[in-house]
CSV table of C-alpha atoms and ligand atoms in Angstrom, one decimal:
chain,number,residue,atom,x,y,z
A,23,MET,CA,-0.1,-0.1,-0.2
A,24,ILE,CA,1.0,3.7,-0.9
A,25,ILE,CA,1.3,5.3,3.0
A,26,SER,CA,2.2,8.9,2.6
A,27,ARG,CA,5.6,10.1,3.6
A,28,GLU,CA,4.0,12.4,6.3
A,29,ILE,CA,2.2,9.6,7.5
A,30,GLN,CA,5.4,6.9,7.1
A,31,LYS,CA,7.2,10.0,9.3
A,32,ALA,CA,4.3,10.4,11.8
A,33,LEU,CA,4.0,6.2,12.7
A,34,ASN,CA,7.7,5.8,13.6
A,35,ASN,CA,7.8,8.6,15.2
A,36,HIS,CA,4.8,7.8,17.3
A,37,LYS,CA,3.4,10.5,16.8
A,38,PRO,CA,-1.0,10.4,16.5
A,39,VAL,CA,-2.3,9.8,13.4
A,40,VAL,CA,-6.4,9.5,12.7
A,41,ALA,CA,-7.8,7.6,9.9
A,42,LEU,CA,-10.7,8.5,7.8
A,43,GLU,CA,-13.2,7.1,5.7
A,44,SER,CA,-13.9,7.6,1.6
A,45,THR,CA,-17.1,5.6,1.0
A,46,ILE,CA,-18.9,8.8,3.3
A,47,ILE,CA,-17.0,11.5,0.6
A,48,SER,CA,-17.9,9.1,-3.0
A,49,HIS,CA,-21.7,8.2,-1.5
A,50,GLY,CA,-22.2,10.1,1.5
A,51,MET,CA,-22.9,13.4,0.9
A,52,PRO,CA,-23.1,15.0,-2.1
A,53,TYR,CA,-20.4,17.0,-3.9
A,54,PRO,CA,-19.0,19.3,-3.3
A,55,LYS,CA,-20.2,19.8,0.0
A,56,ASN,CA,-18.4,16.3,0.3
A,57,VAL,CA,-14.8,17.3,-0.4
A,58,GLN,CA,-15.4,20.3,1.6
A,59,THR,CA,-16.2,18.4,4.7
A,60,ALA,CA,-13.4,15.9,4.5
A,61,LEU,CA,-10.4,18.9,4.1
A,62,ALA,CA,-11.9,20.3,7.2
A,63,VAL,CA,-12.0,17.1,8.8
A,64,GLU,CA,-8.9,16.8,7.5
A,65,GLN,CA,-8.5,20.1,9.1
A,66,VAL,CA,-9.5,20.2,12.7
A,67,ILE,CA,-7.6,16.7,13.0
A,68,ARG,CA,-4.4,18.8,12.3
A,69,GLU,CA,-5.4,22.2,15.0
A,70,HIS,CA,-5.8,19.2,17.7
A,71,GLY,CA,-2.7,17.9,17.0
A,72,ALA,CA,-2.4,14.4,15.4
A,73,ILE,CA,-2.4,13.9,11.8
A,74,PRO,CA,-5.5,13.0,9.4
A,75,ALA,CA,-4.9,10.1,6.9
A,76,THR,CA,-8.1,9.8,4.8
A,77,ILE,CA,-8.1,6.2,3.3
A,78,GLY,CA,-9.0,5.2,0.2
A,79,ILE,CA,-8.3,3.1,-3.6
A,80,ILE,CA,-6.6,4.2,-6.1
A,81,ASN,CA,-5.7,1.4,-9.3
A,82,GLY,CA,-6.0,-1.0,-6.9
A,83,GLU,CA,-3.8,0.1,-4.1
A,84,PRO,CA,-4.3,1.3,-0.8
A,85,VAL,CA,-3.7,4.5,-0.5
A,86,ILE,CA,-2.8,6.0,3.7
A,87,GLY,CA,-3.3,9.6,3.4
A,88,MET,CA,-5.0,11.1,0.1
A,89,SER,CA,-3.8,14.7,-1.0
A,90,PRO,CA,-6.8,17.2,-1.5
A,91,GLU,CA,-6.7,16.1,-5.4
A,92,GLU,CA,-7.2,12.9,-4.8
A,93,ILE,CA,-9.9,14.1,-2.2
A,94,GLU,CA,-11.4,16.1,-5.0
A,95,GLN,CA,-11.5,12.7,-7.3
A,96,PHE,CA,-12.8,10.8,-4.8
A,97,GLY,CA,-15.8,13.7,-4.7
A,98,LYS,CA,-17.2,13.8,-7.6
A,99,ARG,CA,-15.9,10.9,-10.1
A,100,LYS,CA,-17.8,8.6,-11.1
A,101,GLY,CA,-17.9,4.8,-10.5
A,102,VAL,CA,-15.7,5.0,-7.5
A,103,ALA,CA,-16.9,1.6,-5.6
A,104,LYS,CA,-18.1,1.5,-2.2
A,105,VAL,CA,-16.0,-1.0,-0.9
A,106,SER,CA,-16.7,-3.5,2.4
A,107,ARG,CA,-14.7,-6.5,3.5
A,108,ARG,CA,-15.9,-9.1,0.3
A,109,ASP,CA,-15.1,-5.5,-2.1
A,110,LEU,CA,-10.8,-5.0,-1.3
A,111,PRO,CA,-9.4,-8.7,-3.0
A,112,ILE,CA,-11.5,-7.6,-6.4
A,113,VAL,CA,-11.2,-4.1,-6.6
A,114,PHE,CA,-7.6,-4.5,-5.9
A,115,ALA,CA,-7.2,-7.1,-8.7
A,116,ASN,CA,-9.1,-5.1,-11.0
A,117,LYS,CA,-7.1,-2.3,-10.8
A,118,GLY,CA,-10.3,-0.1,-9.2
A,119,TRP,CA,-10.8,2.5,-7.6
A,120,GLY,CA,-12.5,2.3,-4.6
A,121,ALA,CA,-14.0,4.4,-1.2
A,122,THR,CA,-13.8,2.4,1.8
A,123,THR,CA,-16.6,1.5,4.2
A,124,VAL,CA,-16.0,2.0,7.9
A,125,ALA,CA,-15.2,-2.4,7.8
A,126,ALA,CA,-12.7,-2.1,4.9
A,127,THR,CA,-11.1,1.3,6.4
A,128,MET,CA,-10.6,-0.1,9.6
A,129,ILE,CA,-9.0,-3.4,7.8
A,130,LEU,CA,-6.8,-1.0,5.6
A,131,ALA,CA,-5.6,1.5,9.2
A,132,GLU,CA,-5.2,-1.5,10.7
A,133,MET,CA,-2.4,-2.9,8.2
A,134,ALA,CA,-1.2,1.0,8.6
A,135,GLY,CA,-0.5,0.9,11.8
A,136,ILE,CA,-3.1,3.6,13.0
A,137,GLU,CA,-5.2,3.0,16.4
A,138,VAL,CA,-8.1,5.7,16.3
A,139,PHE,CA,-10.3,6.1,13.4
A,140,VAL,CA,-13.1,9.3,12.6
A,141,THR,CA,-16.2,8.8,10.9
A,142,GLY,CA,-20.0,10.2,11.0
A,143,GLY,CA,-22.3,7.2,11.2
A,144,ILE,CA,-21.0,3.3,11.4
A,145,GLY,CA,-23.1,0.8,9.4
A,146,GLY,CA,-25.5,-1.2,11.9
A,147,ALA,CA,-28.4,-3.3,11.6
A,148,HIS,CA,-30.9,-2.2,9.1
A,149,ARG,CA,-34.4,-2.4,10.1
A,150,GLY,CA,-36.4,-5.7,9.4
A,151,ALA,CA,-33.2,-7.9,9.8
A,152,GLN,CA,-34.6,-10.4,11.7
A,153,ASN,CA,-35.4,-11.6,8.3
A,154,ASN,CA,-33.3,-10.3,5.4
A,155,PHE,CA,-30.5,-10.3,7.1
A,156,ASP,CA,-29.5,-6.9,6.0
A,157,ILE,CA,-26.4,-6.6,8.5
A,158,SER,CA,-24.0,-4.2,8.0
A,159,ALA,CA,-19.7,-6.1,7.8
A,160,ASP,CA,-19.2,-3.1,10.0
A,161,LEU,CA,-20.2,-4.9,12.9
A,162,GLU,CA,-18.6,-8.1,12.0
A,163,GLU,CA,-14.9,-5.9,11.5
A,164,LEU,CA,-15.3,-4.0,15.0
A,165,GLY,CA,-15.9,-7.7,16.6
A,166,LYS,CA,-12.3,-8.5,14.5
A,167,THR,CA,-10.6,-5.6,13.9
A,168,ASN,CA,-8.0,-3.5,16.5
A,169,VAL,CA,-9.2,-0.2,15.9
A,170,THR,CA,-11.0,2.5,17.3
A,171,VAL,CA,-14.0,4.1,15.5
A,172,VAL,CA,-15.4,7.2,17.1
A,173,SER,CA,-18.6,7.5,15.4
A,174,ALA,CA,-22.5,10.1,16.7
A,175,GLY,CA,-24.2,7.0,17.5
A,176,VAL,CA,-25.9,4.3,14.7
A,177,LYS,CA,-29.0,6.5,12.2
A,178,ALA,CA,-32.2,6.0,13.3
A,179,ILE,CA,-32.3,4.6,9.6
A,180,LEU,CA,-31.1,1.5,10.6
A,181,ASP,CA,-32.7,-0.3,14.1
A,182,ILE,CA,-30.2,0.6,17.3
A,183,PRO,CA,-31.1,-1.9,20.2
A,184,LEU,CA,-30.9,-4.7,17.4
A,185,THR,CA,-27.5,-3.2,16.1
A,186,LEU,CA,-26.1,-2.4,20.2
A,187,GLU,CA,-27.6,-6.3,20.4
A,188,ILE,CA,-25.2,-7.0,18.3
A,189,LEU,CA,-22.5,-5.1,19.1
A,190,GLU,CA,-22.4,-6.7,22.5
A,191,THR,CA,-22.3,-10.1,20.8
A,192,LYS,CA,-19.8,-9.9,19.1
A,193,GLY,CA,-16.9,-8.0,21.8
A,194,VAL,CA,-16.9,-4.8,21.2
A,195,PRO,CA,-17.5,-1.8,24.2
A,196,VAL,CA,-19.7,1.5,23.7
A,197,LEU,CA,-18.3,3.7,25.4
A,198,CYS,CA,-20.6,7.3,25.1
A,199,TYR,CA,-19.0,10.5,24.7
A,200,GLY,CA,-20.0,12.8,27.7
A,201,THR,CA,-23.4,11.0,27.7
A,202,ASP,CA,-25.1,7.9,29.0
A,203,GLU,CA,-27.3,7.8,26.5
A,204,PHE,CA,-26.8,6.6,22.9
A,205,PRO,CA,-26.3,8.7,20.2
A,206,GLU,CA,-28.7,8.7,17.6
A,207,PHE,CA,-26.5,10.1,14.7
A,208,TYR,CA,-29.0,13.8,13.9
A,209,THR,CA,-29.9,13.4,17.4
A,210,ARG,CA,-28.2,13.1,20.9
A,211,SER,CA,-30.7,10.9,22.7
A,212,SER,CA,-32.3,7.4,21.7
A,213,GLY,CA,-34.1,7.2,25.0
A,214,ILE,CA,-31.4,3.6,24.9
A,215,ILE,CA,-29.2,4.2,28.2
A,216,MET,CA,-25.9,2.2,28.4
A,217,GLU,CA,-24.0,1.1,30.8
A,218,ASN,CA,-20.4,2.8,29.5
A,219,THR,CA,-19.8,6.8,30.2
A,220,VAL,CA,-16.2,8.0,29.6
A,221,ASN,CA,-16.7,11.8,29.8
A,222,SER,CA,-12.5,12.6,28.8
A,223,PRO,CA,-9.9,11.5,26.4
A,224,VAL,CA,-7.8,10.0,28.4
A,225,GLU,CA,-10.5,7.3,30.1
A,226,ALA,CA,-11.0,6.5,26.3
A,227,ALA,CA,-7.9,5.8,25.7
A,228,LYS,CA,-7.3,3.9,28.8
A,229,ILE,CA,-9.9,1.6,28.3
A,230,ILE,CA,-8.4,1.2,24.8
A,231,LYS,CA,-5.0,0.5,25.9
A,232,CYS,CA,-6.1,-2.1,28.6
A,233,LYS,CA,-7.6,-3.7,25.6
A,234,ARG,CA,-4.5,-3.5,23.3
A,235,ASP,CA,-2.5,-4.9,26.7
A,236,ASN,CA,-4.8,-7.7,27.0
A,237,HIS,CA,-5.1,-8.6,23.1
A,238,PHE,CA,-8.8,-8.6,23.0
A,239,ASP,CA,-8.9,-8.3,19.4
A,240,GLY,CA,-11.6,-6.0,18.0
A,241,GLY,CA,-12.5,-2.7,18.1
A,242,VAL,CA,-14.1,0.3,20.1
A,243,LEU,CA,-17.0,2.3,19.7
A,244,VAL,CA,-16.6,5.5,21.0
A,245,ALA,CA,-20.3,6.5,20.9
A,246,ASN,CA,-20.4,10.8,20.9
A,247,PRO,CA,-23.0,12.8,20.4
A,248,ILE,CA,-23.4,15.6,18.0
A,249,PRO,CA,-23.5,19.0,19.5
A,250,GLU,CA,-26.7,20.8,21.0
A,251,GLU,CA,-26.5,23.1,19.3
A,252,TYR,CA,-27.4,21.3,15.6
A,253,ALA,CA,-28.6,18.4,16.7
A,254,MET,CA,-32.6,17.8,14.6
A,255,ASN,CA,-35.5,18.7,15.5
A,256,LYS,CA,-36.2,14.5,16.4
A,257,LYS,CA,-40.1,15.1,14.7
A,258,GLN,CA,-38.9,16.3,11.4
A,259,ILE,CA,-35.6,14.0,10.7
A,260,ASN,CA,-37.8,11.1,11.4
A,261,ASP,CA,-40.5,12.3,9.1
A,262,ALA,CA,-37.9,12.0,6.9
A,263,ILE,CA,-36.2,8.9,8.2
A,264,GLU,CA,-40.2,7.0,7.8
A,265,THR,CA,-40.8,8.7,4.2
A,266,ALA,CA,-37.2,8.0,2.9
A,267,LEU,CA,-37.9,3.9,4.2
A,268,LYS,CA,-40.8,3.6,2.1
A,269,ARG,CA,-39.3,5.3,-0.7
A,270,ALA,CA,-36.8,3.2,-0.8
A,271,SER,CA,-38.2,-0.4,-0.6
A,272,GLU,CA,-40.7,0.9,-3.3
A,273,GLU,CA,-38.0,1.5,-5.6
A,274,ASN,CA,-36.5,-2.1,-4.4
A,275,ILE,CA,-32.9,-0.7,-3.3
A,276,THR,CA,-31.4,-2.9,-1.1
A,277,GLY,CA,-28.3,-4.3,-0.5
A,278,LYS,CA,-25.4,-1.2,-0.8
A,279,HIS,CA,-26.7,0.5,-2.0
A,280,ILE,CA,-29.6,1.3,0.3
A,281,THR,CA,-28.0,4.1,2.9
A,282,PRO,CA,-26.7,5.7,0.4
A,283,PHE,CA,-29.9,6.5,-1.1
A,284,LEU,CA,-31.0,6.5,2.8
A,285,LEU,CA,-29.0,9.9,3.3
A,286,LYS,CA,-29.9,10.9,0.2
A,287,THR,CA,-33.1,10.8,-0.1
A,288,ILE,CA,-33.5,12.3,3.7
A,289,VAL,CA,-31.6,15.4,2.5
A,290,GLU,CA,-33.7,16.4,-0.2
A,291,LEU,CA,-36.7,16.1,1.9
A,292,THR,CA,-35.2,17.6,5.0
A,293,GLY,CA,-34.2,20.5,2.4
A,294,GLY,CA,-30.4,20.2,2.9
A,295,LEU,CA,-30.6,20.1,6.9
A,296,SER,CA,-29.9,16.8,7.3
A,297,LEU,CA,-26.9,17.2,5.9
A,298,GLU,CA,-25.6,20.3,7.6
A,299,SER,CA,-26.2,18.3,10.8
A,300,ASN,CA,-23.7,15.3,9.1
A,301,ILE,CA,-20.7,17.7,8.7
A,302,LYS,CA,-20.4,19.5,11.6
A,303,LEU,CA,-21.3,16.1,14.2
A,304,ILE,CA,-18.3,14.6,12.1
A,305,LEU,CA,-16.3,18.2,12.7
A,306,ASN,CA,-17.5,17.2,16.3
A,307,ASN,CA,-15.8,13.3,16.0
A,308,ALA,CA,-12.9,14.6,14.1
A,309,ALA,CA,-12.0,17.0,17.5
A,310,VAL,CA,-12.1,13.9,20.2
A,311,GLY,CA,-10.8,11.2,17.6
A,312,ALA,CA,-7.7,13.8,17.7
A,313,GLU,CA,-7.5,13.6,21.2
A,314,ILE,CA,-7.9,10.8,21.4
A,315,ALA,CA,-5.3,9.8,19.7
A,316,LYS,CA,-2.8,11.7,21.3
A,317,GLU,CA,-3.6,10.1,24.7
A,318,LEU,CA,-3.3,6.8,23.6
A,319,MET,CA,0.4,7.8,22.4
A,320,LYS,CA,1.0,9.9,25.8
A,321,LEU,CA,-0.5,6.1,27.1
A,322,TRP,CA,2.3,4.6,24.5
A,323,LYS,CA,5.9,5.9,25.5
B,428,PSU,N1,-23.0,6.0,7.7
B,428,PSU,C1,-23.8,7.8,6.9
B,428,PSU,N2,-22.9,8.2,6.4
B,428,PSU,C2,-22.2,7.2,5.6
B,428,PSU,C3,-22.0,5.7,5.4
B,428,PSU,C4,-23.2,5.3,6.9
B,428,PSU,O1,-24.0,8.4,8.1
B,428,PSU,O2,-21.4,7.4,4.3
B,428,PSU,C5,-21.8,5.3,5.1
B,428,PSU,C6,-20.1,4.0,5.6
B,428,PSU,O3,-18.9,4.3,5.0
B,428,PSU,C7,-20.9,3.2,6.3
B,428,PSU,C8,-21.4,2.2,5.4
B,428,PSU,O4,-19.5,2.2,6.6
B,428,PSU,O5,-21.9,2.9,5.2
B,428,PSU,C9,-21.9,1.1,5.5
B,428,PSU,O6,-22.4,0.8,4.7
B,428,PSU,P1,-23.6,-0.5,4.3
B,428,PSU,O7,-24.7,-1.0,5.4
B,428,PSU,O8,-23.2,-1.1,3.0
B,428,PSU,O9,-22.0,-1.5,5.0
B,429,MN,MN1,-26.1,-3.8,3.6
């Protein structure tokens, strides 16, 4: 794989590095906000004293630390595949371009030696997963790959209680950041009270370190709620989600296309409000992820 010089140097010198995914750029947001957001997220990570590593696949090669020009390409190029674990060998063999999901980004981050990864929301069990088995490979990856993922919880397009049950089964610690309630992406509250709250980056870092020191393989999920001032009105977002889910079923959207379809439809239905919330929560996750990466480096030194 291709690791940028800046990132290789940072890793060699035990400087904090934060991984970022590219599916959110190619399939999660419209152009040009996707590119602006990806660059702004990198900037926040730098302001917090860590080095951003946006990850994607170019001509069949994993790139750890994309350049701004490459990020621009991922934002506007047509035909960049959405790549999860199962798709990796295919895009490698075909020398294609691939936007990596949470699962695929975790795999490549671990291979590069990056512990902390910031995103917006992870994939999970879709509604009806009991029957249709639509459960994101992100959950499987969190069960086995040694990377900490900072997300704003899980979107209500998914079945949140079922997603949390699967995370428990897979042995994934879920750390709610500054709250005891699991966050619901666009809003702070899901009504689900969790067992584990962390109130500072160092608290999260200590738990991650214990997991690594004891060789309990797998990820850690840090669930960081959207700041109150950017949270959406619960009724408005829930109505949009219900309508989007109905449209997806009418149009027979399934498999890997469902999450991008729902995100796009929800942006349309909310007149762009959900996109603004989405951007703000990622920037907020970037700040927390960078701080956790810094604390971890202190503990490891
Ligand atoms: N949630 C978002 N934005 C996204 C995704 C999820 O708010 O862009 C993307 C992530 O890359 C995640 C993927 O890993 O969707 C999950 O897709 P699937 O359910 O097909 O595994
Ligand atoms: Mn799926």
